[in-house]
Each structure stands twice: as C-alpha cells, then as structure tokens.
Tab-separated table of C-alpha atoms in Angstrom:
chain	number	residue	atom	x	y	z
C	1	UNK	CA	83.371	106.538	124.500
C	2	UNK	CA	86.847	105.236	123.583
C	3	UNK	CA	89.521	107.601	122.336
C	4	UNK	CA	91.005	106.673	118.969
C	5	UNK	CA	93.769	109.186	119.500
C	6	UNK	CA	95.253	110.666	122.663
C	7	UNK	CA	97.979	113.284	122.529
C	8	UNK	CA	99.719	114.424	125.688
C	9	UNK	CA	102.215	117.279	125.985
C	10	UNK	CA	103.345	116.785	122.405
C	11	UNK	CA	106.234	119.129	121.659
C	12	UNK	CA	108.476	119.652	118.668
C	13	UNK	CA	111.350	122.097	118.786
C	14	UNK	CA	112.963	123.458	115.668
C	15	UNK	CA	115.596	126.151	115.508
C	16	UNK	CA	113.116	128.943	114.903
C	17	UNK	CA	109.817	127.393	115.849
C	18	UNK	CA	108.438	125.436	118.761
C	19	UNK	CA	105.189	123.546	118.573
C	20	UNK	CA	103.358	122.667	121.732
C	21	UNK	CA	102.967	121.361	124.258
C	22	UNK	CA	99.754	120.070	122.705
C	23	UNK	CA	97.263	117.876	124.547
C	24	UNK	CA	94.042	116.675	122.994
C	25	UNK	CA	92.070	113.544	122.255
C	26	UNK	CA	89.727	112.299	119.555
C	27	UNK	CA	86.902	110.031	120.700
C	28	UNK	CA	85.406	107.499	118.300
C	29	UNK	CA	82.504	108.938	116.364
C	30	UNK	CA	83.606	112.576	116.280
C	31	UNK	CA	85.293	115.072	114.002
C	32	UNK	CA	88.156	117.203	115.261
C	33	UNK	CA	88.897	120.351	113.310
C	34	UNK	CA	92.312	121.962	113.549
C	35	UNK	CA	92.342	125.675	112.958
C	36	UNK	CA	95.014	128.316	113.027
C	37	UNK	CA	96.734	130.770	110.688
C	38	UNK	CA	99.455	129.780	108.228
C	39	UNK	CA	102.553	128.537	110.038
C	40	UNK	CA	100.606	127.829	113.229
C	41	UNK	CA	101.841	124.232	113.316
C	42	UNK	CA	98.792	122.324	112.078
C	43	UNK	CA	100.614	120.309	109.428
C	44	UNK	CA	103.540	119.695	111.783
C	45	UNK	CA	101.074	118.317	114.323
C	46	UNK	CA	99.620	115.938	111.732
C	47	UNK	CA	103.129	114.861	110.697
C	48	UNK	CA	103.965	114.122	114.323
C	49	UNK	CA	100.813	112.035	114.665
C	50	UNK	CA	101.935	109.999	111.655
C	51	UNK	CA	105.553	109.663	112.860
C	52	UNK	CA	106.773	111.525	109.822
C	53	UNK	CA	108.808	113.545	112.318
C	54	UNK	CA	109.924	112.605	115.808
C	55	UNK	CA	108.560	114.684	118.691
C	56	UNK	CA	110.941	116.387	121.102
C	57	UNK	CA	108.669	115.423	123.991
C	58	UNK	CA	105.218	114.052	124.692
C	59	UNK	CA	103.236	110.984	123.761
C	60	UNK	CA	100.893	109.954	120.970
C	61	UNK	CA	98.572	107.011	121.550
C	62	UNK	CA	96.931	105.919	118.324
C	63	UNK	CA	94.226	103.328	118.836
C	64	UNK	CA	96.105	102.009	121.888
C	65	UNK	CA	99.541	101.927	120.261
C	66	UNK	CA	102.216	104.105	121.819
C	67	UNK	CA	105.455	103.337	119.945
C	68	UNK	CA	106.290	104.524	116.414
C	69	UNK	CA	106.733	100.951	115.161
C	70	UNK	CA	103.431	99.762	116.623
C	71	UNK	CA	101.666	102.832	115.252
C	72	UNK	CA	103.214	102.252	111.821
C	73	UNK	CA	102.048	98.654	111.666
C	74	UNK	CA	98.546	99.652	112.795
C	75	UNK	CA	98.286	102.260	110.078
C	76	UNK	CA	95.879	100.137	108.064
C	77	UNK	CA	93.329	101.644	110.439
C	78	UNK	CA	94.291	105.185	109.486
C	79	UNK	CA	93.320	106.972	106.294
C	80	UNK	CA	95.587	109.835	105.337
C	81	UNK	CA	95.455	112.634	102.791
C	82	UNK	CA	98.101	115.263	103.393
C	83	UNK	CA	98.732	118.411	101.421
C	84	UNK	CA	102.328	117.357	100.799
C	85	UNK	CA	101.871	113.749	99.786
C	86	UNK	CA	100.497	112.178	96.677
C	87	UNK	CA	101.013	109.430	94.161
C	88	UNK	CA	103.680	108.884	91.493
C	89	UNK	CA	103.204	111.131	88.483
C	90	UNK	CA	102.510	108.428	85.927
C	91	UNK	CA	99.874	106.616	87.978
C	92	UNK	CA	96.266	106.493	86.918
C	93	UNK	CA	93.281	105.701	89.104
C	94	UNK	CA	93.696	101.954	88.469
C	95	UNK	CA	97.327	102.125	89.637
C	96	UNK	CA	96.346	103.861	92.866
C	97	UNK	CA	93.695	101.198	93.375
C	98	UNK	CA	96.074	98.255	92.918
C	99	UNK	CA	98.867	99.844	95.002
C	100	UNK	CA	96.567	100.569	97.932
C	101	UNK	CA	95.117	97.060	97.729
C	102	UNK	CA	98.663	95.744	98.093
C	103	UNK	CA	99.106	97.356	101.496
C	104	UNK	CA	95.661	97.734	103.007
C	105	UNK	CA	93.820	94.537	103.977
C	106	UNK	CA	90.446	96.298	104.163
C	107	UNK	CA	90.849	98.084	100.848
C	108	UNK	CA	87.454	98.433	99.194
C	109	UNK	CA	88.043	98.876	95.462
C	110	UNK	CA	84.327	99.271	94.748
C	111	UNK	CA	84.068	102.098	97.285
C	112	UNK	CA	87.192	103.759	95.845
C	113	UNK	CA	85.775	103.741	92.318
C	114	UNK	CA	82.434	104.937	93.644
C	115	UNK	CA	84.140	107.956	95.220
C	116	UNK	CA	86.222	108.570	92.103
C	117	UNK	CA	82.980	108.567	90.137
C	118	UNK	CA	81.312	110.866	92.658
C	119	UNK	CA	84.206	113.334	92.512
C	120	UNK	CA	84.233	113.204	88.705
C	121	UNK	CA	87.898	112.210	88.393
C	122	UNK	CA	89.068	111.179	84.907
C	123	UNK	CA	90.239	107.599	85.366
C	124	UNK	CA	92.612	107.387	82.421
C	125	UNK	CA	94.510	110.589	83.117
C	126	UNK	CA	97.936	110.397	84.746
C	127	UNK	CA	98.126	111.830	88.266
C	128	UNK	CA	100.528	114.597	87.257
C	129	UNK	CA	98.155	115.811	84.552
C	130	UNK	CA	95.250	116.205	86.968
C	131	UNK	CA	94.550	119.622	88.438
C	132	UNK	CA	95.540	120.189	92.064
C	133	UNK	CA	91.934	119.933	93.146
C	134	UNK	CA	91.434	116.677	91.260
C	135	UNK	CA	94.642	115.253	92.728
C	136	UNK	CA	93.234	116.113	96.149
C	137	UNK	CA	90.070	114.209	95.226
C	138	UNK	CA	92.100	111.093	94.348
C	139	UNK	CA	93.971	111.379	97.675
C	140	UNK	CA	90.669	111.748	99.525
C	141	UNK	CA	89.089	108.782	97.773
C	142	UNK	CA	92.110	106.657	98.723
C	143	UNK	CA	91.947	107.816	102.348
C	144	UNK	CA	88.259	107.012	102.633
C	145	UNK	CA	88.221	103.597	100.954
C	146	UNK	CA	89.622	101.171	103.501
C	147	UNK	CA	87.302	101.588	106.430
C	148	UNK	CA	89.980	103.411	108.445
C	149	UNK	CA	88.981	104.032	112.035
C	150	UNK	CA	90.718	107.389	111.977
C	151	UNK	CA	90.960	109.596	108.910
C	152	UNK	CA	93.535	112.396	108.939
C	153	UNK	CA	93.083	115.123	106.333
C	154	UNK	CA	95.320	118.135	105.870
C	155	UNK	CA	93.593	121.010	104.098
C	156	UNK	CA	91.351	118.600	102.193
C	157	UNK	CA	89.141	121.358	100.842
C	158	UNK	CA	91.970	123.631	99.695
C	159	UNK	CA	91.760	122.958	95.965
C	160	UNK	CA	88.116	121.941	95.840
C	161	UNK	CA	85.249	123.857	94.301
C	162	UNK	CA	82.189	124.575	96.497
C	163	UNK	CA	80.269	121.562	95.142
C	164	UNK	CA	83.111	119.155	95.866
C	165	UNK	CA	83.614	120.756	99.294
C	166	UNK	CA	79.978	120.212	100.112
C	167	UNK	CA	80.225	116.598	98.941
C	168	UNK	CA	83.278	116.104	101.130
C	169	UNK	CA	81.662	117.552	104.248
C	170	UNK	CA	78.597	115.365	103.726
C	171	UNK	CA	80.824	112.322	103.205
C	172	UNK	CA	82.790	112.992	106.375
C	173	UNK	CA	79.630	113.403	108.427
C	174	UNK	CA	78.320	110.117	107.071
C	175	UNK	CA	81.675	108.472	107.735
C	176	UNK	CA	81.501	108.998	111.489
C	177	UNK	CA	77.791	108.284	111.846
C	178	UNK	CA	78.255	104.714	113.124
C	179	UNK	CA	80.200	105.976	116.136
C	180	UNK	CA	83.220	103.805	115.269
C	181	UNK	CA	85.111	106.188	113.007
C	182	UNK	CA	86.664	109.583	113.576
C	183	UNK	CA	88.141	112.324	111.441
C	184	UNK	CA	90.838	114.904	112.073
C	185	UNK	CA	90.997	117.675	109.548
C	186	UNK	CA	92.879	120.897	109.335
C	187	UNK	CA	91.407	123.636	107.234
C	188	UNK	CA	91.509	127.331	106.608
C	189	UNK	CA	87.907	127.183	105.468
C	190	UNK	CA	86.460	127.613	108.917
C	191	UNK	CA	82.884	127.788	107.651
C	192	UNK	CA	83.145	124.136	106.645
C	193	UNK	CA	84.746	123.236	109.945
C	194	UNK	CA	82.106	125.016	111.988
C	195	UNK	CA	79.517	122.992	110.117
C	196	UNK	CA	80.936	119.554	110.829
C	197	UNK	CA	83.591	119.672	113.590
C	198	UNK	CA	82.445	118.465	117.004
C	199	UNK	CA	85.760	119.465	118.556
C	200	UNK	CA	88.224	122.174	117.696
C	201	UNK	CA	91.956	122.397	118.281
C	202	UNK	CA	93.040	125.992	117.874
C	203	UNK	CA	96.760	126.590	117.392
C	204	UNK	CA	98.481	129.926	116.920
C	205	UNK	CA	102.254	130.285	116.602
C	206	UNK	CA	102.769	126.726	117.817
C	207	UNK	CA	100.733	127.313	120.980
C	208	UNK	CA	97.548	125.463	121.752
C	209	UNK	CA	94.991	128.158	122.517
C	210	UNK	CA	91.982	125.924	122.803
C	211	UNK	CA	90.877	122.352	122.643
C	212	UNK	CA	87.307	121.376	123.276
C	213	UNK	CA	83.838	121.333	121.815
C	214	UNK	CA	83.296	123.800	118.996
C	215	UNK	CA	80.184	125.205	120.629
C	216	UNK	CA	82.078	125.755	123.914
C	217	UNK	CA	84.766	127.680	122.087
C	218	UNK	CA	82.263	129.865	120.268
C	219	UNK	CA	80.241	130.449	123.462
C	220	UNK	CA	83.338	131.816	125.167
C	221	UNK	CA	83.542	134.918	122.997
C	222	UNK	CA	81.299	137.596	121.559
C	223	UNK	CA	81.701	140.448	119.121
C	224	UNK	CA	80.853	143.877	120.476
C	225	UNK	CA	80.048	146.479	117.839
C	226	UNK	CA	79.365	150.184	118.063
C	227	UNK	CA	80.044	153.665	116.709
C	228	UNK	CA	83.521	155.195	117.019
C	229	UNK	CA	82.521	157.409	119.929
C	230	UNK	CA	81.562	154.371	121.989
C	231	UNK	CA	85.075	152.893	121.963
C	232	UNK	CA	86.435	153.906	125.339
C	233	UNK	CA	89.882	153.000	126.746
C	234	UNK	CA	88.108	150.815	129.361
C	235	UNK	CA	86.339	148.911	126.616
C	236	UNK	CA	89.605	148.471	124.693
C	237	UNK	CA	91.158	146.908	127.776
C	238	UNK	CA	88.443	144.244	127.849
C	239	UNK	CA	88.944	143.361	124.189
C	240	UNK	CA	90.980	140.499	122.758
C	241	UNK	CA	90.964	141.795	119.216
C	242	UNK	CA	89.846	145.061	117.652
C	243	UNK	CA	88.868	146.175	114.171
C	244	UNK	CA	88.133	149.815	113.507
C	245	UNK	CA	86.486	151.373	110.489
C	246	UNK	CA	85.659	154.971	109.586
C	247	UNK	CA	82.247	154.689	111.197
C	248	UNK	CA	82.682	152.275	114.051
C	249	UNK	CA	84.459	149.345	115.615
C	250	UNK	CA	84.040	145.675	116.389
C	251	UNK	CA	85.774	144.196	119.376
C	252	UNK	CA	86.036	140.557	120.331
C	253	UNK	CA	85.911	139.827	124.042
C	254	UNK	CA	85.147	137.062	126.498
C	255	UNK	CA	81.419	136.506	126.988
C	256	UNK	CA	81.553	137.196	130.731
C	257	UNK	CA	83.334	140.509	130.124
C	258	UNK	CA	80.479	141.642	127.879
C	259	UNK	CA	77.793	141.269	130.534
C	260	UNK	CA	77.900	144.793	131.971
C	261	UNK	CA	78.608	146.921	128.945
C	262	UNK	CA	77.185	150.410	128.524
C	263	UNK	CA	74.028	150.857	126.452
C	264	UNK	CA	74.212	151.508	122.711
C	265	UNK	CA	76.519	148.602	121.873
C	266	UNK	CA	75.534	145.547	119.857
C	267	UNK	CA	76.597	142.100	121.021
C	268	UNK	CA	76.845	139.344	118.404
C	269	UNK	CA	78.012	135.726	118.554
C	270	UNK	CA	81.381	134.919	116.954
C	271	UNK	CA	82.048	132.337	114.296
C	272	UNK	CA	85.337	130.494	113.762
C	273	UNK	CA	86.403	132.914	111.057
C	274	UNK	CA	85.951	135.924	113.324
C	275	UNK	CA	87.693	134.102	116.144
C	276	UNK	CA	90.713	133.388	113.981
C	277	UNK	CA	90.858	136.910	112.589
C	278	UNK	CA	90.484	138.771	115.877
C	279	UNK	CA	92.147	136.450	118.346
C	280	UNK	CA	94.836	135.162	116.019
C	281	UNK	CA	95.916	138.683	115.074
C	282	UNK	CA	96.050	139.737	118.714
C	283	UNK	CA	98.137	136.756	119.766
C	284	UNK	CA	100.457	137.182	116.824
C	285	UNK	CA	100.876	140.845	117.703
C	286	UNK	CA	101.683	139.881	121.290
C	287	UNK	CA	104.291	137.428	120.089
C	288	UNK	CA	106.078	140.023	117.925
H	1	UNK	CA	109.926	90.730	105.006
H	2	UNK	CA	106.544	90.626	103.317
H	3	UNK	CA	106.097	94.367	103.797
H	4	UNK	CA	109.573	95.032	102.376
H	5	UNK	CA	108.620	93.041	99.288
H	6	UNK	CA	105.494	95.211	98.997
H	7	UNK	CA	107.614	98.368	99.192
H	8	UNK	CA	109.875	96.950	96.462
H	9	UNK	CA	106.761	96.248	94.377
H	10	UNK	CA	105.613	99.815	94.941
H	11	UNK	CA	109.029	101.050	93.765
H	12	UNK	CA	108.667	98.908	90.669
H	13	UNK	CA	105.265	100.464	89.995
H	14	UNK	CA	106.826	103.935	89.986
H	15	UNK	CA	108.825	102.868	86.906
H	16	UNK	CA	105.797	103.118	84.706
H	17	UNK	CA	106.461	103.610	81.031
H	18	UNK	CA	104.211	103.162	78.029
H	19	UNK	CA	105.324	99.562	77.487
H	20	UNK	CA	105.979	96.846	80.055
H	21	UNK	CA	109.633	96.982	81.170
H	22	UNK	CA	110.258	93.390	80.218
H	23	UNK	CA	109.000	94.020	76.672
H	24	UNK	CA	111.332	96.989	76.362
H	25	UNK	CA	114.243	94.914	77.658
H	26	UNK	CA	113.435	92.104	75.235
H	27	UNK	CA	113.177	94.495	72.285
H	28	UNK	CA	116.547	96.053	73.202
H	29	UNK	CA	118.135	92.607	73.462
H	30	UNK	CA	116.868	91.605	70.031
H	31	UNK	CA	118.151	94.843	68.464
H	32	UNK	CA	121.580	94.395	70.073
H	33	UNK	CA	121.825	90.763	68.962
H	34	UNK	CA	120.777	91.540	65.414
H	35	UNK	CA	123.284	94.407	65.204
H	36	UNK	CA	126.006	92.175	66.657
H	37	UNK	CA	125.246	89.428	64.151
H	38	UNK	CA	125.515	92.026	61.373
H	39	UNK	CA	129.009	92.821	62.686
H	40	UNK	CA	128.164	96.231	64.107
H	41	UNK	CA	130.214	97.280	67.117
H	42	UNK	CA	127.570	97.059	69.803
H	43	UNK	CA	129.879	97.458	72.795
H	44	UNK	CA	129.179	101.182	73.203
H	45	UNK	CA	125.426	100.591	72.870
H	46	UNK	CA	125.544	97.895	75.544
H	47	UNK	CA	127.600	100.050	77.896
H	48	UNK	CA	125.255	102.984	77.374
H	49	UNK	CA	122.062	101.037	77.834
H	50	UNK	CA	123.197	98.798	80.658
H	51	UNK	CA	124.967	101.413	82.728
H	52	UNK	CA	122.553	104.193	81.901
H	53	UNK	CA	119.507	102.083	82.642
H	54	UNK	CA	121.080	100.431	85.680
H	55	UNK	CA	122.048	103.695	87.296
H	56	UNK	CA	118.896	105.646	86.490
H	57	UNK	CA	116.292	102.977	87.222
H	58	UNK	CA	117.220	102.703	90.892
H	59	UNK	CA	116.823	106.461	91.244
H	60	UNK	CA	113.287	106.600	89.859
H	61	UNK	CA	111.498	105.763	93.143
H	62	UNK	CA	113.459	108.467	94.939
H	63	UNK	CA	112.738	110.953	92.189
H	64	UNK	CA	109.080	110.030	92.465
H	65	UNK	CA	109.239	110.458	96.245
H	66	UNK	CA	110.672	113.916	95.816
H	67	UNK	CA	108.218	115.003	93.138
H	68	UNK	CA	105.009	113.767	94.711
H	69	UNK	CA	105.768	113.105	98.354
H	70	UNK	CA	105.581	109.336	97.996
H	71	UNK	CA	107.756	109.050	101.116
H	72	UNK	CA	104.851	110.639	102.928
H	73	UNK	CA	102.518	108.126	101.318
H	74	UNK	CA	104.717	105.296	102.621
H	75	UNK	CA	104.565	106.876	106.072
H	76	UNK	CA	100.785	106.668	105.858
H	77	UNK	CA	100.803	102.974	104.995
H	78	UNK	CA	101.200	100.110	107.472
H	79	UNK	CA	104.951	99.657	107.000
H	80	UNK	CA	107.792	100.554	109.351
H	81	UNK	CA	110.689	102.710	108.255
H	82	UNK	CA	112.953	99.682	108.539
H	83	UNK	CA	110.752	97.804	106.090
H	84	UNK	CA	110.799	100.794	103.731
H	85	UNK	CA	114.619	100.811	103.678
H	86	UNK	CA	114.835	97.065	103.110
H	87	UNK	CA	112.187	97.395	100.400
H	88	UNK	CA	114.180	100.074	98.542
H	89	UNK	CA	117.320	97.916	98.708
H	90	UNK	CA	115.403	94.877	97.566
H	91	UNK	CA	114.061	96.795	94.604
H	92	UNK	CA	117.433	98.268	93.637
H	93	UNK	CA	119.402	95.035	93.948
H	94	UNK	CA	116.599	93.145	92.209
H	95	UNK	CA	116.591	95.545	89.252
H	96	UNK	CA	120.389	95.354	88.978
H	97	UNK	CA	120.352	91.548	89.110
H	98	UNK	CA	117.743	91.427	86.342
H	99	UNK	CA	119.802	93.776	84.139
H	100	UNK	CA	123.028	91.840	84.805
H	101	UNK	CA	121.306	88.521	84.172
H	102	UNK	CA	119.796	89.886	80.973
H	103	UNK	CA	123.230	91.080	79.895
H	104	UNK	CA	124.599	87.594	80.554
H	105	UNK	CA	121.804	85.952	78.562
H	106	UNK	CA	122.406	88.257	75.582
H	107	UNK	CA	126.168	87.658	75.777
H	108	UNK	CA	125.593	83.906	76.151
H	109	UNK	CA	123.360	83.797	73.057
H	110	UNK	CA	125.976	85.712	71.096
H	111	UNK	CA	128.657	83.407	72.469
H	112	UNK	CA	126.631	80.393	71.361
H	113	UNK	CA	126.215	81.824	67.872
H	114	UNK	CA	129.808	83.046	67.557
H	115	UNK	CA	131.930	81.183	70.095
H	116	UNK	CA	135.183	82.508	68.588
H	117	UNK	CA	134.209	86.149	69.125
H	118	UNK	CA	133.047	85.893	72.721
H	119	UNK	CA	133.819	82.885	74.935
H	120	UNK	CA	131.112	82.121	77.481
H	121	UNK	CA	133.525	82.669	80.390
H	122	UNK	CA	134.153	86.254	79.233
H	123	UNK	CA	130.395	86.818	78.853
H	124	UNK	CA	129.927	85.698	82.437
H	125	UNK	CA	132.744	87.991	83.611
H	126	UNK	CA	131.171	90.953	81.820
H	127	UNK	CA	127.798	90.312	83.470
H	128	UNK	CA	129.353	89.842	86.897
H	129	UNK	CA	131.417	92.993	86.389
H	130	UNK	CA	128.272	94.940	85.544
H	131	UNK	CA	126.532	93.589	88.639
H	132	UNK	CA	129.501	94.611	90.789
H	133	UNK	CA	129.360	98.096	89.364
H	134	UNK	CA	125.641	98.231	90.086
H	135	UNK	CA	126.089	97.087	93.674
H	136	UNK	CA	128.537	99.929	94.292
H	137	UNK	CA	126.023	102.283	92.676
H	138	UNK	CA	123.469	101.173	95.241
H	139	UNK	CA	125.794	100.881	98.233
H	140	UNK	CA	127.293	104.370	98.218
H	141	UNK	CA	124.461	106.766	97.336
H	142	UNK	CA	121.638	104.898	99.051
H	143	UNK	CA	122.407	106.026	102.610
H	144	UNK	CA	122.480	109.626	101.335
H	145	UNK	CA	119.231	109.101	99.449
H	146	UNK	CA	117.682	107.772	102.647
H	147	UNK	CA	118.964	110.763	104.589
H	148	UNK	CA	118.113	113.654	102.295
H	149	UNK	CA	116.072	112.117	99.474
H	150	UNK	CA	116.526	112.801	95.805
H	151	UNK	CA	118.407	116.045	95.386
H	152	UNK	CA	121.194	117.591	93.401
H	153	UNK	CA	123.574	116.589	96.232
H	154	UNK	CA	122.784	112.913	95.813
H	155	UNK	CA	123.039	113.212	92.054
H	156	UNK	CA	126.539	114.639	92.656
H	157	UNK	CA	127.416	111.673	94.853
H	158	UNK	CA	125.996	109.328	92.272
H	159	UNK	CA	128.055	110.854	89.493
H	160	UNK	CA	131.116	110.790	91.741
H	161	UNK	CA	130.670	107.077	92.360
H	162	UNK	CA	130.363	106.369	88.641
H	163	UNK	CA	133.551	108.344	87.933
H	164	UNK	CA	135.407	106.542	90.745
H	165	UNK	CA	134.286	103.130	89.530
H	166	UNK	CA	135.352	103.920	85.978
H	167	UNK	CA	138.767	105.110	87.257
H	168	UNK	CA	139.009	101.938	89.357
H	169	UNK	CA	138.245	99.758	86.355
H	170	UNK	CA	140.904	101.538	84.308
H	171	UNK	CA	143.361	101.080	87.168
H	172	UNK	CA	142.619	97.368	87.311
H	173	UNK	CA	143.044	96.975	83.580
H	174	UNK	CA	146.319	98.923	83.808
H	175	UNK	CA	147.623	96.386	86.269
H	176	UNK	CA	147.573	94.012	83.330
H	177	UNK	CA	149.382	90.756	83.880
H	178	UNK	CA	150.808	91.694	87.286
H	179	UNK	CA	147.780	90.219	88.987
H	180	UNK	CA	145.621	87.235	88.285
H	181	UNK	CA	142.432	88.668	86.722
H	182	UNK	CA	140.123	86.213	88.428
H	183	UNK	CA	141.821	86.816	91.813
H	184	UNK	CA	141.555	90.603	91.481
H	185	UNK	CA	138.028	90.335	90.138
H	186	UNK	CA	137.043	88.153	93.057
H	187	UNK	CA	138.261	90.771	95.509
H	188	UNK	CA	136.450	93.530	93.675
H	189	UNK	CA	133.178	91.599	93.765
H	190	UNK	CA	133.669	90.744	97.457
H	191	UNK	CA	134.440	94.400	98.181
H	192	UNK	CA	131.278	95.548	96.411
H	193	UNK	CA	129.131	93.069	98.327
H	194	UNK	CA	130.751	94.118	101.625
H	195	UNK	CA	130.123	97.771	100.747
H	196	UNK	CA	126.483	97.018	100.001
H	197	UNK	CA	125.947	95.082	103.229
H	198	UNK	CA	127.770	97.791	105.196
H	199	UNK	CA	125.586	100.550	103.766
H	200	UNK	CA	122.356	98.962	105.013
H	201	UNK	CA	122.764	99.838	108.742
H	202	UNK	CA	123.734	103.394	107.807
H	203	UNK	CA	120.646	103.703	105.614
H	204	UNK	CA	118.455	102.294	108.385
H	205	UNK	CA	119.878	104.753	110.891
H	206	UNK	CA	119.596	107.778	108.637
H	207	UNK	CA	116.112	106.972	107.393
H	208	UNK	CA	114.905	106.463	110.954
H	209	UNK	CA	116.004	110.032	111.754
H	210	UNK	CA	114.686	111.657	108.616
H	211	UNK	CA	111.678	113.943	108.639
H	212	UNK	CA	109.309	113.046	105.852
C-alpha cells in the first residue's frame, strides 16, 4: 500500500501561532479527514502541503517528490479546492473548462460537465454571481475532473445543502474505490467525515492530537453519563471533558479508565462531534 | 517557458469583457481616426485611452487574484512560482507591446492620410515613447505586486510611478534644444528596458517568499 503523501515533523511558526510538528501519511485508496476547531491549523496544513507557504521545519513527500519545485510540477496529479481560492469573477463554466484544460494534461471536459450538471450549476452565469455554495460546487467539479491521484479539499461541504453534501460524500467514496486515488478533506461537519474518512488527523491549537484510523480514535474514548449526585471528584479526575446540566452530567474519558466505574452510570460510544466538543474544549482550556 | 506562456494566457483570460479585446481596440482605433480626419483634437483621447488602458490592463490579473484567490489557484496547478512570475511579465509586456504597436499603426495610418500633420518618424517616436512609459509601469510596481499582491499600497506605488514618469517627460521636454532628442530618447528607452530586466530577479525573489 503506497503512500501518496507522507508528512514528517511539519512545523510552521508564526508570531502568535505555531503549527505542528505534524506527522501523518495518506495511503493510496483512502480518505483522510482533518478535524479540529476554528483556528486549529487545518487550512494552514493544507497550504503547507501545496507549498502556498514555506514550512519552518519538516518534510512533505507528495507522490515521491520532496522539493517544492518537483511538487509544483507534479501537481497535475493533485486536485485542489480550497476555501480561499476560486476563479476570476467574470468566468463562466466554459471558461473554467478551457483554462483547466490548458494546464492539466488529464483534464476530462466531459466529466467536468457531468459534475456541473449533477451539482445543478448554471453554466451561463458568471462565477461572481453564483452563490457561495454553487461556487464551491464549481471548484469541486474542477478538482475532481482530471483524474488526480490525490484530491485536497478544504471545507468542501461548508456552503452545500444536505443533498449536495450527500452527493459529494458519495462521489468521494466512489473516487477512491479503485485503490489508486486518495482524498484529504478538512471539515467541521464531522458527521460527514465519520461516514467516509478512513483516517483522521485531529488538530487543536496547532497541535496534532491524533492521527490514525477513525475507528481507533473513536474506540479510545467513551461518554459516561449519570445524574448529578453520581459526579464524584474521583470521576472528574478521570474525565477529559465534562458537560453538566441541571439534571446530570456527561463526561468523556479514555475507554480503559471507564472499565471499573461504579454502578448507575451509562457508558456510550463517542462520535467525532462529541470528541471535538469535549476534548477540544478541554485542551483549549488547558492552553489558556 | 511553455508553462509561463500558459500563465500569460490565463492572465489574458482574466481580462474578460463583453466583447473580444481586439474588437474593442479596433472600434476605438476607427473612432479616433474618424475624429482625427474630421479635425477633432484627438490627442487627449489617445492619451487617456492608451495610458489608462495600458496601466489598468496589467493590473487586472492581480486584482482578480486578490478578489478570488487566483494566486491560490495557480499554486494548485502544475506550474512553479518562477514560471508564474515570468508568465505575469510576459502578459504585461505583451499587452503593452500590443497597445504601443496599435498606437503606431493608428498614427501611421493618419500619417499616410495627412503626411503634413504627422510625419511617420514622429508617429514612431510617440509609439516608442508610450512603450517606454509602459515598461516603467511594469518594472517598478511588479515586484511589489509579487510581494504583497493587489492592494492600496501597490496602487499608491503605481500612481507614484505615473506621476514620476509624467514629471520626467516634462523635464525632458524642458531641456529643449540643449540635448539631441533622439540621443536623450535612446537613453530613456534603454533605462526603461534596464529597469524592467532588473525588476525580474526582485520579483522572482519576493514571489518565492510570499505566502499565498
């Protein structure tokens, strides 16, 4: 199982923010989901992968290429749709098609128009007049229409309605089915990620908290719930994140810590949303 | 080189208007010629169109980059930053050459129709002068555009350059007969070319450091 992307000790230092060190890899045929709260460093990570910013330390190996110039020239094998990039305002779908064909040898115009059709994008409307969600659809169609080995998507579902989101998730799953293609996507919509991501990279405040299989991450933690009287100081100590209500509490903790709990407590599996809410809040609180 | 040409083509595609640019240029030329033949003073119109168009057209790709993150799009395409810089220069110098050449053709037609009003040698000087002005307009702001992108700061620099060039032209005309016009003109053109060539390494360096 060859890695399409290998990242080792990737670090970027800004005056008020440090990202990393991050280490992760993306094997061919898998989807990596990047999760983390706003400002965690997800977009910065994607920008570093694309050499839009230079790392302070660490290495990025993209399909075997290790230098920025080599990675740039091999970018025909990468499909990109970032939150911050787009197309010139006056362009219509046909203009995007012809411009991409100019640069990308494997550009598949038929596939592009098929996706545009599927997403219901008005072909004659200028890019600037499209809604944010529709602009995102054009970006996605462009990223998925040149048989890129690796597709990098930053918040692709942000402006999409539930139907379009479902279409996108189905498309991405189909895209990697042959075992030759991979996808990296960052998203706040963790329900979508949990559905399709084989691996998860969890970043909070620039720190890598977890990288590995999604199921492994979710198996590590449980949610313990009970009435208010059941929340003892000992139990609090075991918790990684706590939410209290008028009638009870829910506490996230490591699975092994939940093995010998007193009777009367309910143990439930966590999902990515709960993980981000409980764990992310705790880590952020620690950092402040 | 091929990739730089593609970047220049992409820049050209950001200049989209309702009509093809060449049709617009042709229509403007015809209007100017007709007005000139009807003895209207078209000098101000020519200055406005040529200098206005020349200075604003080269900014359009950078404006587009700023508005829609096209720089980021370029970073996602198989081109190096070096090729992007060369592509932007190629586009800008190409556009300026086309405008200067067009100006020469219009002046030459007028000169052919009314040789007493405008000798061909003067028409050529006017076109070359415009091209020189354009080269300075590319040479000075471009490194800043590569460093920080389209912003009010670069617009300030751009305006500053235009003012300086206009002052310089007035200074040269004030020198009058003290200097040979062709000799002085030759130096000005050579200076503009040197400035343009000198700005390329600075643009390459600054764009290589820029975060997109």
